[in-house]
Amino acid sequence: MENKFIRVDEVAKELGVSTSYAYKLIRQLNNELKAKGFVVIAGRVNRQYFNERLYGAERSNANAGI
Protein backbone atom coordinates (compact mmCIF):
# COMPACT_ATOMS: atom_id res chain seq x y z
CA MET A 1 0.00 0.00 0.00
CA GLU A 2 1.32 3.40 -0.97
CA ASN A 3 1.84 5.92 1.83
CA LYS A 4 -0.78 8.68 1.90
CA PHE A 5 1.90 11.31 2.43
CA ILE A 6 4.80 12.28 0.21
CA ARG A 7 7.99 13.37 1.97
CA VAL A 8 10.46 16.02 0.98
CA ASP A 9 13.02 13.58 -0.44
CA GLU A 10 10.39 12.06 -2.75
CA VAL A 11 9.21 15.51 -3.89
CA ALA A 12 12.78 16.60 -4.66
CA LYS A 13 13.50 13.41 -6.61
CA GLU A 14 10.22 13.39 -8.53
CA LEU A 15 10.50 17.03 -9.58
CA GLY A 16 14.27 17.12 -9.97
CA VAL A 17 14.66 20.02 -7.55
CA SER A 18 16.77 20.69 -4.47
CA THR A 19 15.65 19.60 -1.04
CA SER A 20 15.26 23.21 0.07
CA TYR A 21 12.95 23.96 -2.87
CA ALA A 22 10.97 20.79 -2.14
CA TYR A 23 10.47 22.04 1.43
CA LYS A 24 9.24 25.35 0.02
CA LEU A 25 6.70 23.58 -2.20
CA ILE A 26 5.49 21.37 0.64
CA ARG A 27 5.14 24.42 2.90
CA GLN A 28 3.05 26.17 0.23
CA LEU A 29 0.79 23.16 -0.31
CA ASN A 30 0.39 22.64 3.44
CA ASN A 31 -0.55 26.31 3.86
CA GLU A 32 -3.26 25.84 1.24
CA LEU A 33 -4.57 22.76 3.04
CA LYS A 34 -4.41 24.52 6.41
CA ALA A 35 -6.48 27.40 4.99
CA LYS A 36 -9.10 24.82 3.97
CA GLY A 37 -9.21 23.54 7.55
CA PHE A 38 -7.10 20.39 7.21
CA VAL A 39 -4.49 19.26 9.71
CA VAL A 40 -1.02 19.20 8.16
CA ILE A 41 2.32 17.61 9.05
CA ALA A 42 5.50 19.61 8.50
CA GLY A 43 7.79 18.14 5.84
CA ARG A 44 5.02 15.98 4.36
CA VAL A 45 2.02 16.65 2.18
CA ASN A 46 -0.94 14.56 1.16
CA ARG A 47 0.14 12.62 -1.93
CA GLN A 48 -3.24 13.00 -3.64
CA TYR A 49 -3.25 16.78 -3.10
CA PHE A 50 0.34 17.00 -4.35
CA ASN A 51 -0.58 15.20 -7.58
CA GLU A 52 -3.74 17.26 -7.99
CA ARG A 53 -1.97 20.62 -7.60
CA LEU A 54 1.16 19.81 -9.59
CA TYR A 55 -0.20 17.59 -12.34
CA GLY A 56 -3.88 18.53 -12.43
CA ALA A 57 -5.01 15.02 -11.45
CA GLU A 58 -8.63 15.28 -10.42
CA ARG A 59 -10.04 13.43 -7.47
CA SER A 60 -12.61 10.74 -8.14
CA ASN A 61 -15.93 10.76 -6.28
CA ALA A 62 -14.83 7.73 -4.25
CA ASN A 63 -11.77 9.63 -3.02
CA ALA A 64 -13.36 13.08 -2.63
CA GLY A 65 -12.08 13.57 0.93
CA ILE A 66 -8.43 14.38 1.46
mmCIF file with all atom_site columns, N, CA and C in Angstrom:
data_model
loop_
_atom_site.group_PDB
_atom_site.id
_atom_site.type_symbol
_atom_site.label_atom_id
_atom_site.label_alt_id
_atom_site.label_comp_id
_atom_site.label_asym_id
_atom_site.label_entity_id
_atom_site.label_seq_id
_atom_site.pdbx_PDB_ins_code
_atom_site.Cartn_x
_atom_site.Cartn_y
_atom_site.Cartn_z
_atom_site.occupancy
_atom_site.B_iso_or_equiv
_atom_site.pdbx_formal_charge
_atom_site.auth_seq_id
_atom_site.auth_comp_id
_atom_site.auth_asym_id
_atom_site.auth_atom_id
_atom_site.pdbx_PDB_model_num
ATOM 1   N N  . MET A 1 1  ? 0.843   -1.188 0.000   1.00 0.00 ? 1  MET A N  1
ATOM 2   C CA . MET A 1 1  ? 0.000   0.000  0.000   1.00 0.00 ? 1  MET A CA 1
ATOM 3   C C  . MET A 1 1  ? 0.881   1.243  0.000   1.00 0.00 ? 1  MET A C  1
ATOM 4   N N  . GLU A 1 2  ? 0.551   2.178  -0.855  1.00 0.00 ? 2  GLU A N  1
ATOM 5   C CA . GLU A 1 2  ? 1.318   3.402  -0.967  1.00 0.00 ? 2  GLU A CA 1
ATOM 6   C C  . GLU A 1 2  ? 0.990   4.331  0.198   1.00 0.00 ? 2  GLU A C  1
ATOM 7   N N  . ASN A 1 3  ? 2.014   4.975  0.736   1.00 0.00 ? 3  ASN A N  1
ATOM 8   C CA . ASN A 1 3  ? 1.841   5.915  1.835   1.00 0.00 ? 3  ASN A CA 1
ATOM 9   C C  . ASN A 1 3  ? 0.985   7.094  1.376   1.00 0.00 ? 3  ASN A C  1
ATOM 10  N N  . LYS A 1 4  ? 0.102   7.573  2.247   1.00 0.00 ? 4  LYS A N  1
ATOM 11  C CA . LYS A 1 4  ? -0.779  8.683  1.895   1.00 0.00 ? 4  LYS A CA 1
ATOM 12  C C  . LYS A 1 4  ? -0.054  10.018 1.831   1.00 0.00 ? 4  LYS A C  1
ATOM 13  N N  . PHE A 1 5  ? 1.140   10.068 2.418   1.00 0.00 ? 5  PHE A N  1
ATOM 14  C CA . PHE A 1 5  ? 1.905   11.310 2.429   1.00 0.00 ? 5  PHE A CA 1
ATOM 15  C C  . PHE A 1 5  ? 3.187   11.158 1.626   1.00 0.00 ? 5  PHE A C  1
ATOM 16  N N  . ILE A 1 6  ? 3.553   12.248 0.953   1.00 0.00 ? 6  ILE A N  1
ATOM 17  C CA . ILE A 1 6  ? 4.802   12.278 0.213   1.00 0.00 ? 6  ILE A CA 1
ATOM 18  C C  . ILE A 1 6  ? 5.770   13.153 1.005   1.00 0.00 ? 6  ILE A C  1
ATOM 19  N N  . ARG A 1 7  ? 6.982   12.661 1.182   1.00 0.00 ? 7  ARG A N  1
ATOM 20  C CA . ARG A 1 7  ? 7.991   13.371 1.967   1.00 0.00 ? 7  ARG A CA 1
ATOM 21  C C  . ARG A 1 7  ? 8.879   14.215 1.068   1.00 0.00 ? 7  ARG A C  1
ATOM 22  N N  . VAL A 1 8  ? 9.645   15.061 1.701   1.00 0.00 ? 8  VAL A N  1
ATOM 23  C CA . VAL A 1 8  ? 10.464  16.023 0.978   1.00 0.00 ? 8  VAL A CA 1
ATOM 24  C C  . VAL A 1 8  ? 11.456  15.352 0.032   1.00 0.00 ? 8  VAL A C  1
ATOM 25  N N  . ASP A 1 9  ? 12.047  14.240 0.430   1.00 0.00 ? 9  ASP A N  1
ATOM 26  C CA . ASP A 1 9  ? 13.025  13.584 -0.444  1.00 0.00 ? 9  ASP A CA 1
ATOM 27  C C  . ASP A 1 9  ? 12.367  13.049 -1.712  1.00 0.00 ? 9  ASP A C  1
ATOM 28  N N  . GLU A 1 10 ? 11.128  12.547 -1.584  1.00 0.00 ? 10 GLU A N  1
ATOM 29  C CA . GLU A 1 10 ? 10.394  12.061 -2.754  1.00 0.00 ? 10 GLU A CA 1
ATOM 30  C C  . GLU A 1 10 ? 10.013  13.213 -3.679  1.00 0.00 ? 10 GLU A C  1
ATOM 31  N N  . VAL A 1 11 ? 9.583   14.337 -3.088  1.00 0.00 ? 11 VAL A N  1
ATOM 32  C CA . VAL A 1 11 ? 9.214   15.513 -3.885  1.00 0.00 ? 11 VAL A CA 1
ATOM 33  C C  . VAL A 1 11 ? 10.421  15.998 -4.669  1.00 0.00 ? 11 VAL A C  1
ATOM 34  N N  . ALA A 1 12 ? 11.567  16.123 -3.999  1.00 0.00 ? 12 ALA A N  1
ATOM 35  C CA . ALA A 1 12 ? 12.783  16.596 -4.659  1.00 0.00 ? 12 ALA A CA 1
ATOM 36  C C  . ALA A 1 12 ? 13.180  15.679 -5.811  1.00 0.00 ? 12 ALA A C  1
ATOM 37  N N  . LYS A 1 13 ? 13.122  14.372 -5.572  1.00 0.00 ? 13 LYS A N  1
ATOM 38  C CA . LYS A 1 13 ? 13.501  13.406 -6.605  1.00 0.00 ? 13 LYS A CA 1
ATOM 39  C C  . LYS A 1 13 ? 12.523  13.428 -7.775  1.00 0.00 ? 13 LYS A C  1
ATOM 40  N N  . GLU A 1 14 ? 11.230  13.428 -7.473  1.00 0.00 ? 14 GLU A N  1
ATOM 41  C CA . GLU A 1 14 ? 10.222  13.391 -8.533  1.00 0.00 ? 14 GLU A CA 1
ATOM 42  C C  . GLU A 1 14 ? 10.258  14.626 -9.420  1.00 0.00 ? 14 GLU A C  1
ATOM 43  N N  . LEU A 1 15 ? 10.501  15.786 -8.812  1.00 0.00 ? 15 LEU A N  1
ATOM 44  C CA . LEU A 1 15 ? 10.497  17.032 -9.580  1.00 0.00 ? 15 LEU A CA 1
ATOM 45  C C  . LEU A 1 15 ? 11.883  17.450 -10.058 1.00 0.00 ? 15 LEU A C  1
ATOM 46  N N  . GLY A 1 16 ? 12.906  16.766 -9.574  1.00 0.00 ? 16 GLY A N  1
ATOM 47  C CA . GLY A 1 16 ? 14.275  17.116 -9.969  1.00 0.00 ? 16 GLY A CA 1
ATOM 48  C C  . GLY A 1 16 ? 14.703  18.466 -9.431  1.00 0.00 ? 16 GLY A C  1
ATOM 49  N N  . VAL A 1 17 ? 14.318  18.750 -8.177  1.00 0.00 ? 17 VAL A N  1
ATOM 50  C CA . VAL A 1 17 ? 14.657  20.025 -7.554  1.00 0.00 ? 17 VAL A CA 1
ATOM 51  C C  . VAL A 1 17 ? 15.456  19.760 -6.279  1.00 0.00 ? 17 VAL A C  1
ATOM 52  N N  . SER A 1 18 ? 16.003  20.831 -5.715  1.00 0.00 ? 18 SER A N  1
ATOM 53  C CA . SER A 1 18 ? 16.767  20.693 -4.473  1.00 0.00 ? 18 SER A CA 1
ATOM 54  C C  . SER A 1 18 ? 15.831  20.396 -3.305  1.00 0.00 ? 18 SER A C  1
ATOM 55  N N  . THR A 1 19 ? 16.421  19.892 -2.243  1.00 0.00 ? 19 THR A N  1
ATOM 56  C CA . THR A 1 19 ? 15.649  19.599 -1.040  1.00 0.00 ? 19 THR A CA 1
ATOM 57  C C  . THR A 1 19 ? 15.034  20.871 -0.461  1.00 0.00 ? 19 THR A C  1
ATOM 58  N N  . SER A 1 20 ? 15.790  21.963 -0.482  1.00 0.00 ? 20 SER A N  1
ATOM 59  C CA . SER A 1 20 ? 15.256  23.213 0.071   1.00 0.00 ? 20 SER A CA 1
ATOM 60  C C  . SER A 1 20 ? 14.058  23.706 -0.736  1.00 0.00 ? 20 SER A C  1
ATOM 61  N N  . TYR A 1 21 ? 14.096  23.550 -2.056  1.00 0.00 ? 21 TYR A N  1
ATOM 62  C CA . TYR A 1 21 ? 12.955  23.960 -2.871  1.00 0.00 ? 21 TYR A CA 1
ATOM 63  C C  . TYR A 1 21 ? 11.763  23.022 -2.642  1.00 0.00 ? 21 TYR A C  1
ATOM 64  N N  . ALA A 1 22 ? 12.040  21.745 -2.446  1.00 0.00 ? 22 ALA A N  1
ATOM 65  C CA . ALA A 1 22 ? 10.973  20.787 -2.144  1.00 0.00 ? 22 ALA A CA 1
ATOM 66  C C  . ALA A 1 22 ? 10.276  21.162 -0.840  1.00 0.00 ? 22 ALA A C  1
ATOM 67  N N  . TYR A 1 23 ? 11.060  21.573 0.173   1.00 0.00 ? 23 TYR A N  1
ATOM 68  C CA . TYR A 1 23 ? 10.467  22.040 1.434   1.00 0.00 ? 23 TYR A CA 1
ATOM 69  C C  . TYR A 1 23 ? 9.572   23.250 1.188   1.00 0.00 ? 23 TYR A C  1
ATOM 70  N N  . LYS A 1 24 ? 10.026  24.145 0.334   1.00 0.00 ? 24 LYS A N  1
ATOM 71  C CA . LYS A 1 24 ? 9.244   25.353 0.025   1.00 0.00 ? 24 LYS A CA 1
ATOM 72  C C  . LYS A 1 24 ? 7.909   24.972 -0.621  1.00 0.00 ? 24 LYS A C  1
ATOM 73  N N  . LEU A 1 25 ? 7.927   24.028 -1.553  1.00 0.00 ? 25 LEU A N  1
ATOM 74  C CA . LEU A 1 25 ? 6.699   23.575 -2.199  1.00 0.00 ? 25 LEU A CA 1
ATOM 75  C C  . LEU A 1 25 ? 5.751   22.913 -1.206  1.00 0.00 ? 25 LEU A C  1
ATOM 76  N N  . ILE A 1 26 ? 6.309   22.058 -0.360  1.00 0.00 ? 26 ILE A N  1
ATOM 77  C CA . ILE A 1 26 ? 5.489   21.373 0.644   1.00 0.00 ? 26 ILE A CA 1
ATOM 78  C C  . ILE A 1 26 ? 4.873   22.391 1.599   1.00 0.00 ? 26 ILE A C  1
ATOM 79  N N  . ARG A 1 27 ? 5.644   23.373 2.009   1.00 0.00 ? 27 ARG A N  1
ATOM 80  C CA . ARG A 1 27 ? 5.138   24.422 2.897   1.00 0.00 ? 27 ARG A CA 1
ATOM 81  C C  . ARG A 1 27 ? 3.970   25.159 2.242   1.00 0.00 ? 27 ARG A C  1
ATOM 82  N N  . GLN A 1 28 ? 4.111   25.473 0.961   1.00 0.00 ? 28 GLN A N  1
ATOM 83  C CA . GLN A 1 28 ? 3.052   26.171 0.231   1.00 0.00 ? 28 GLN A CA 1
ATOM 84  C C  . GLN A 1 28 ? 1.785   25.313 0.152   1.00 0.00 ? 28 GLN A C  1
ATOM 85  N N  . LEU A 1 29 ? 1.945   24.049 -0.208  1.00 0.00 ? 29 LEU A N  1
ATOM 86  C CA . LEU A 1 29 ? 0.789   23.156 -0.310  1.00 0.00 ? 29 LEU A CA 1
ATOM 87  C C  . LEU A 1 29 ? 0.135   22.946 1.054   1.00 0.00 ? 29 LEU A C  1
ATOM 88  N N  . ASN A 1 30 ? 0.952   22.799 2.099   1.00 0.00 ? 30 ASN A N  1
ATOM 89  C CA . ASN A 1 30 ? 0.395   22.636 3.440   1.00 0.00 ? 30 ASN A CA 1
ATOM 90  C C  . ASN A 1 30 ? -0.342  23.891 3.897   1.00 0.00 ? 30 ASN A C  1
ATOM 91  N N  . ASN A 1 31 ? 0.155   25.071 3.529   1.00 0.00 ? 31 ASN A N  1
ATOM 92  C CA . ASN A 1 31 ? -0.550  26.312 3.865   1.00 0.00 ? 31 ASN A CA 1
ATOM 93  C C  . ASN A 1 31 ? -1.911  26.367 3.184   1.00 0.00 ? 31 ASN A C  1
ATOM 94  N N  . GLU A 1 32 ? -1.979  25.898 1.942   1.00 0.00 ? 32 GLU A N  1
ATOM 95  C CA . GLU A 1 32 ? -3.260  25.841 1.236   1.00 0.00 ? 32 GLU A CA 1
ATOM 96  C C  . GLU A 1 32 ? -4.230  24.895 1.945   1.00 0.00 ? 32 GLU A C  1
ATOM 97  N N  . LEU A 1 33 ? -3.729  23.723 2.337   1.00 0.00 ? 33 LEU A N  1
ATOM 98  C CA . LEU A 1 33 ? -4.566  22.755 3.041   1.00 0.00 ? 33 LEU A CA 1
ATOM 99  C C  . LEU A 1 33 ? -5.007  23.290 4.400   1.00 0.00 ? 33 LEU A C  1
ATOM 100 N N  . LYS A 1 34 ? -4.092  23.950 5.100   1.00 0.00 ? 34 LYS A N  1
ATOM 101 C CA . LYS A 1 34 ? -4.407  24.519 6.411   1.00 0.00 ? 34 LYS A CA 1
ATOM 102 C C  . LYS A 1 34 ? -5.514  25.567 6.282   1.00 0.00 ? 34 LYS A C  1
ATOM 103 N N  . ALA A 1 35 ? -5.459  26.384 5.228   1.00 0.00 ? 35 ALA A N  1
ATOM 104 C CA . ALA A 1 35 ? -6.482  27.402 4.993   1.00 0.00 ? 35 ALA A CA 1
ATOM 105 C C  . ALA A 1 35 ? -7.853  26.774 4.730   1.00 0.00 ? 35 ALA A C  1
ATOM 106 N N  . LYS A 1 36 ? -7.851  25.546 4.219   1.00 0.00 ? 36 LYS A N  1
ATOM 107 C CA . LYS A 1 36 ? -9.100  24.824 3.974   1.00 0.00 ? 36 LYS A CA 1
ATOM 108 C C  . LYS A 1 36 ? -9.581  24.078 5.215   1.00 0.00 ? 36 LYS A C  1
ATOM 109 N N  . GLY A 1 37 ? -8.805  24.153 6.302   1.00 0.00 ? 37 GLY A N  1
ATOM 110 C CA . GLY A 1 37 ? -9.212  23.535 7.552   1.00 0.00 ? 37 GLY A CA 1
ATOM 111 C C  . GLY A 1 37 ? -8.651  22.152 7.819   1.00 0.00 ? 37 GLY A C  1
ATOM 112 N N  . PHE A 1 38 ? -7.703  21.706 7.013   1.00 0.00 ? 38 PHE A N  1
ATOM 113 C CA . PHE A 1 38 ? -7.100  20.389 7.206   1.00 0.00 ? 38 PHE A CA 1
ATOM 114 C C  . PHE A 1 38 ? -5.927  20.472 8.174   1.00 0.00 ? 38 PHE A C  1
ATOM 115 N N  . VAL A 1 39 ? -5.667  19.385 8.856   1.00 0.00 ? 39 VAL A N  1
ATOM 116 C CA . VAL A 1 39 ? -4.490  19.264 9.712   1.00 0.00 ? 39 VAL A CA 1
ATOM 117 C C  . VAL A 1 39 ? -3.329  18.857 8.815   1.00 0.00 ? 39 VAL A C  1
ATOM 118 N N  . VAL A 1 40 ? -2.180  19.487 9.010   1.00 0.00 ? 40 VAL A N  1
ATOM 119 C CA . VAL A 1 40 ? -1.019  19.199 8.163   1.00 0.00 ? 40 VAL A CA 1
ATOM 120 C C  . VAL A 1 40 ? 0.152   18.743 9.019   1.00 0.00 ? 40 VAL A C  1
ATOM 121 N N  . ILE A 1 41 ? 1.107   18.076 8.388   1.00 0.00 ? 41 ILE A N  1
ATOM 122 C CA . ILE A 1 41 ? 2.320   17.607 9.045   1.00 0.00 ? 41 ILE A CA 1
ATOM 123 C C  . ILE A 1 41 ? 3.501   18.259 8.323   1.00 0.00 ? 41 ILE A C  1
ATOM 124 N N  . ALA A 1 42 ? 4.342   18.933 9.082   1.00 0.00 ? 42 ALA A N  1
ATOM 125 C CA . ALA A 1 42 ? 5.503   19.614 8.496   1.00 0.00 ? 42 ALA A CA 1
ATOM 126 C C  . ALA A 1 42 ? 6.399   18.607 7.781   1.00 0.00 ? 42 ALA A C  1
ATOM 127 N N  . GLY A 1 43 ? 6.883   18.990 6.595   1.00 0.00 ? 43 GLY A N  1
ATOM 128 C CA . GLY A 1 43 ? 7.792   18.140 5.840   1.00 0.00 ? 43 GLY A CA 1
ATOM 129 C C  . GLY A 1 43 ? 7.113   17.042 5.052   1.00 0.00 ? 43 GLY A C  1
ATOM 130 N N  . ARG A 1 44 ? 5.793   16.978 5.104   1.00 0.00 ? 44 ARG A N  1
ATOM 131 C CA . ARG A 1 44 ? 5.018   15.981 4.364   1.00 0.00 ? 44 ARG A CA 1
ATOM 132 C C  . ARG A 1 44 ? 3.759   16.648 3.839   1.00 0.00 ? 44 ARG A C  1
ATOM 133 N N  . VAL A 1 45 ? 3.280   16.140 2.725   1.00 0.00 ? 45 VAL A N  1
ATOM 134 C CA . VAL A 1 45 ? 2.020   16.654 2.178   1.00 0.00 ? 45 VAL A CA 1
ATOM 135 C C  . VAL A 1 45 ? 1.227   15.469 1.647   1.00 0.00 ? 45 VAL A C  1
ATOM 136 N N  . ASN A 1 46 ? -0.074  15.604 1.669   1.00 0.00 ? 46 ASN A N  1
ATOM 137 C CA . ASN A 1 46 ? -0.943  14.555 1.163   1.00 0.00 ? 46 ASN A CA 1
ATOM 138 C C  . ASN A 1 46 ? -0.587  14.275 -0.292  1.00 0.00 ? 46 ASN A C  1
ATOM 139 N N  . ARG A 1 47 ? -0.305  13.026 -0.596  1.00 0.00 ? 47 ARG A N  1
ATOM 140 C CA . ARG A 1 47 ? 0.138   12.618 -1.934  1.00 0.00 ? 47 ARG A CA 1
ATOM 141 C C  . ARG A 1 47 ? -0.907  12.964 -2.999  1.00 0.00 ? 47 ARG A C  1
ATOM 142 N N  . GLN A 1 48 ? -2.165  12.726 -2.684  1.00 0.00 ? 48 GLN A N  1
ATOM 143 C CA . GLN A 1 48 ? -3.238  12.996 -3.640  1.00 0.00 ? 48 GLN A CA 1
ATOM 144 C C  . GLN A 1 48 ? -3.325  14.497 -3.938  1.00 0.00 ? 48 GLN A C  1
ATOM 145 N N  . TYR A 1 49 ? -3.202  15.336 -2.910  1.00 0.00 ? 49 TYR A N  1
ATOM 146 C CA . TYR A 1 49 ? -3.254  16.780 -3.105  1.00 0.00 ? 49 TYR A CA 1
ATOM 147 C C  . TYR A 1 49 ? -2.038  17.258 -3.893  1.00 0.00 ? 49 TYR A C  1
ATOM 148 N N  . PHE A 1 50 ? -0.885  16.683 -3.612  1.00 0.00 ? 50 PHE A N  1
ATOM 149 C CA . PHE A 1 50 ? 0.340   17.002 -4.347  1.00 0.00 ? 50 PHE A CA 1
ATOM 150 C C  . PHE A 1 50 ? 0.144   16.745 -5.844  1.00 0.00 ? 50 PHE A C  1
ATOM 151 N N  . ASN A 1 51 ? -0.362  15.553 -6.176  1.00 0.00 ? 51 ASN A N  1
ATOM 152 C CA . ASN A 1 51 ? -0.582  15.204 -7.583  1.00 0.00 ? 51 ASN A CA 1
ATOM 153 C C  . ASN A 1 51 ? -1.640  16.095 -8.222  1.00 0.00 ? 51 ASN A C  1
ATOM 154 N N  . GLU A 1 52 ? -2.669  16.409 -7.480  1.00 0.00 ? 52 GLU A N  1
ATOM 155 C CA . GLU A 1 52 ? -3.743  17.262 -7.992  1.00 0.00 ? 52 GLU A CA 1
ATOM 156 C C  . GLU A 1 52 ? -3.225  18.664 -8.317  1.00 0.00 ? 52 GLU A C  1
ATOM 157 N N  . ARG A 1 53 ? -2.443  19.250 -7.420  1.00 0.00 ? 53 ARG A N  1
ATOM 158 C CA . ARG A 1 53 ? -1.966  20.620 -7.604  1.00 0.00 ? 53 ARG A CA 1
ATOM 159 C C  . ARG A 1 53 ? -0.841  20.718 -8.629  1.00 0.00 ? 53 ARG A C  1
ATOM 160 N N  . LEU A 1 54 ? 0.027   19.712 -8.684  1.00 0.00 ? 54 LEU A N  1
ATOM 161 C CA . LEU A 1 54 ? 1.161   19.808 -9.592  1.00 0.00 ? 54 LEU A CA 1
ATOM 162 C C  . LEU A 1 54 ? 0.870   19.248 -10.976 1.00 0.00 ? 54 LEU A C  1
ATOM 163 N N  . TYR A 1 55 ? 0.041   18.242 -11.058 1.00 0.00 ? 55 TYR A N  1
ATOM 164 C CA . TYR A 1 55 ? -0.204  17.590 -12.340 1.00 0.00 ? 55 TYR A CA 1
ATOM 165 C C  . TYR A 1 55 ? -1.634  17.732 -12.827 1.00 0.00 ? 55 TYR A C  1
ATOM 166 N N  . GLY A 1 56 ? -2.496  18.341 -12.021 1.00 0.00 ? 56 GLY A N  1
ATOM 167 C CA . GLY A 1 56 ? -3.880  18.529 -12.425 1.00 0.00 ? 56 GLY A CA 1
ATOM 168 C C  . GLY A 1 56 ? -4.718  17.268 -12.339 1.00 0.00 ? 56 GLY A C  1
ATOM 169 N N  . ALA A 1 57 ? -4.239  16.261 -11.613 1.00 0.00 ? 57 ALA A N  1
ATOM 170 C CA . ALA A 1 57 ? -5.008  15.021 -11.450 1.00 0.00 ? 57 ALA A CA 1
ATOM 171 C C  . ALA A 1 57 ? -6.233  15.305 -10.604 1.00 0.00 ? 57 ALA A C  1
ATOM 172 N N  . GLU A 1 58 ? -7.392  15.024 -11.149 1.00 0.00 ? 58 GLU A N  1
ATOM 173 C CA . GLU A 1 58 ? -8.626  15.284 -10.415 1.00 0.00 ? 58 GLU A CA 1
ATOM 174 C C  . GLU A 1 58 ? -8.949  14.128 -9.497  1.00 0.00 ? 58 GLU A C  1
ATOM 175 N N  . ARG A 1 59 ? -9.621  14.451 -8.410  1.00 0.00 ? 59 ARG A N  1
ATOM 176 C CA . ARG A 1 59 ? -10.042 13.429 -7.466  1.00 0.00 ? 59 ARG A CA 1
ATOM 177 C C  . ARG A 1 59 ? -11.300 12.754 -7.987  1.00 0.00 ? 59 ARG A C  1
ATOM 178 N N  . SER A 1 60 ? -11.396 11.449 -7.776  1.00 0.00 ? 60 SER A N  1
ATOM 179 C CA . SER A 1 60 ? -12.613 10.739 -8.144  1.00 0.00 ? 60 SER A CA 1
ATOM 180 C C  . SER A 1 60 ? -13.621 10.909 -7.022  1.00 0.00 ? 60 SER A C  1
ATOM 181 N N  . ASN A 1 61 ? -14.892 10.637 -7.294  1.00 0.00 ? 61 ASN A N  1
ATOM 182 C CA . ASN A 1 61 ? -15.931 10.758 -6.282  1.00 0.00 ? 61 ASN A CA 1
ATOM 183 C C  . ASN A 1 61 ? -15.675 9.841  -5.094  1.00 0.00 ? 61 ASN A C  1
ATOM 184 N N  . ALA A 1 62 ? -15.105 8.687  -5.325  1.00 0.00 ? 62 ALA A N  1
ATOM 185 C CA . ALA A 1 62 ? -14.827 7.729  -4.246  1.00 0.00 ? 62 ALA A CA 1
ATOM 186 C C  . ALA A 1 62 ? -13.752 8.269  -3.306  1.00 0.00 ? 62 ALA A C  1
ATOM 187 N N  . ASN A 1 63 ? -12.863 9.099  -3.826  1.00 0.00 ? 63 ASN A N  1
ATOM 188 C CA . ASN A 1 63 ? -11.767 9.633  -3.022  1.00 0.00 ? 63 ASN A CA 1
ATOM 189 C C  . ASN A 1 63 ? -11.902 11.134 -2.826  1.00 0.00 ? 63 ASN A C  1
ATOM 190 N N  . ALA A 1 64 ? -13.112 11.640 -2.700  1.00 0.00 ? 64 ALA A N  1
ATOM 191 C CA . ALA A 1 64 ? -13.356 13.076 -2.632  1.00 0.00 ? 64 ALA A CA 1
ATOM 192 C C  . ALA A 1 64 ? -12.772 13.723 -1.387  1.00 0.00 ? 64 ALA A C  1
ATOM 193 N N  . GLY A 1 65 ? -12.645 13.007 -0.288  1.00 0.00 ? 65 GLY A N  1
ATOM 194 C CA . GLY A 1 65 ? -12.076 13.575 0.931   1.00 0.00 ? 65 GLY A CA 1
ATOM 195 C C  . GLY A 1 65 ? -10.580 13.413 0.956   1.00 0.00 ? 65 GLY A C  1
ATOM 196 N N  . ILE A 1 66 ? -9.896  14.453 1.398   1.00 0.00 ? 66 ILE A N  1
ATOM 197 C CA . ILE A 1 66 ? -8.432  14.375 1.458   1.00 0.00 ? 66 ILE A CA 1
ATOM 198 C C  . ILE A 1 66 ? -8.003  13.725 2.710   1.00 0.00 ? 66 ILE A C  1
#
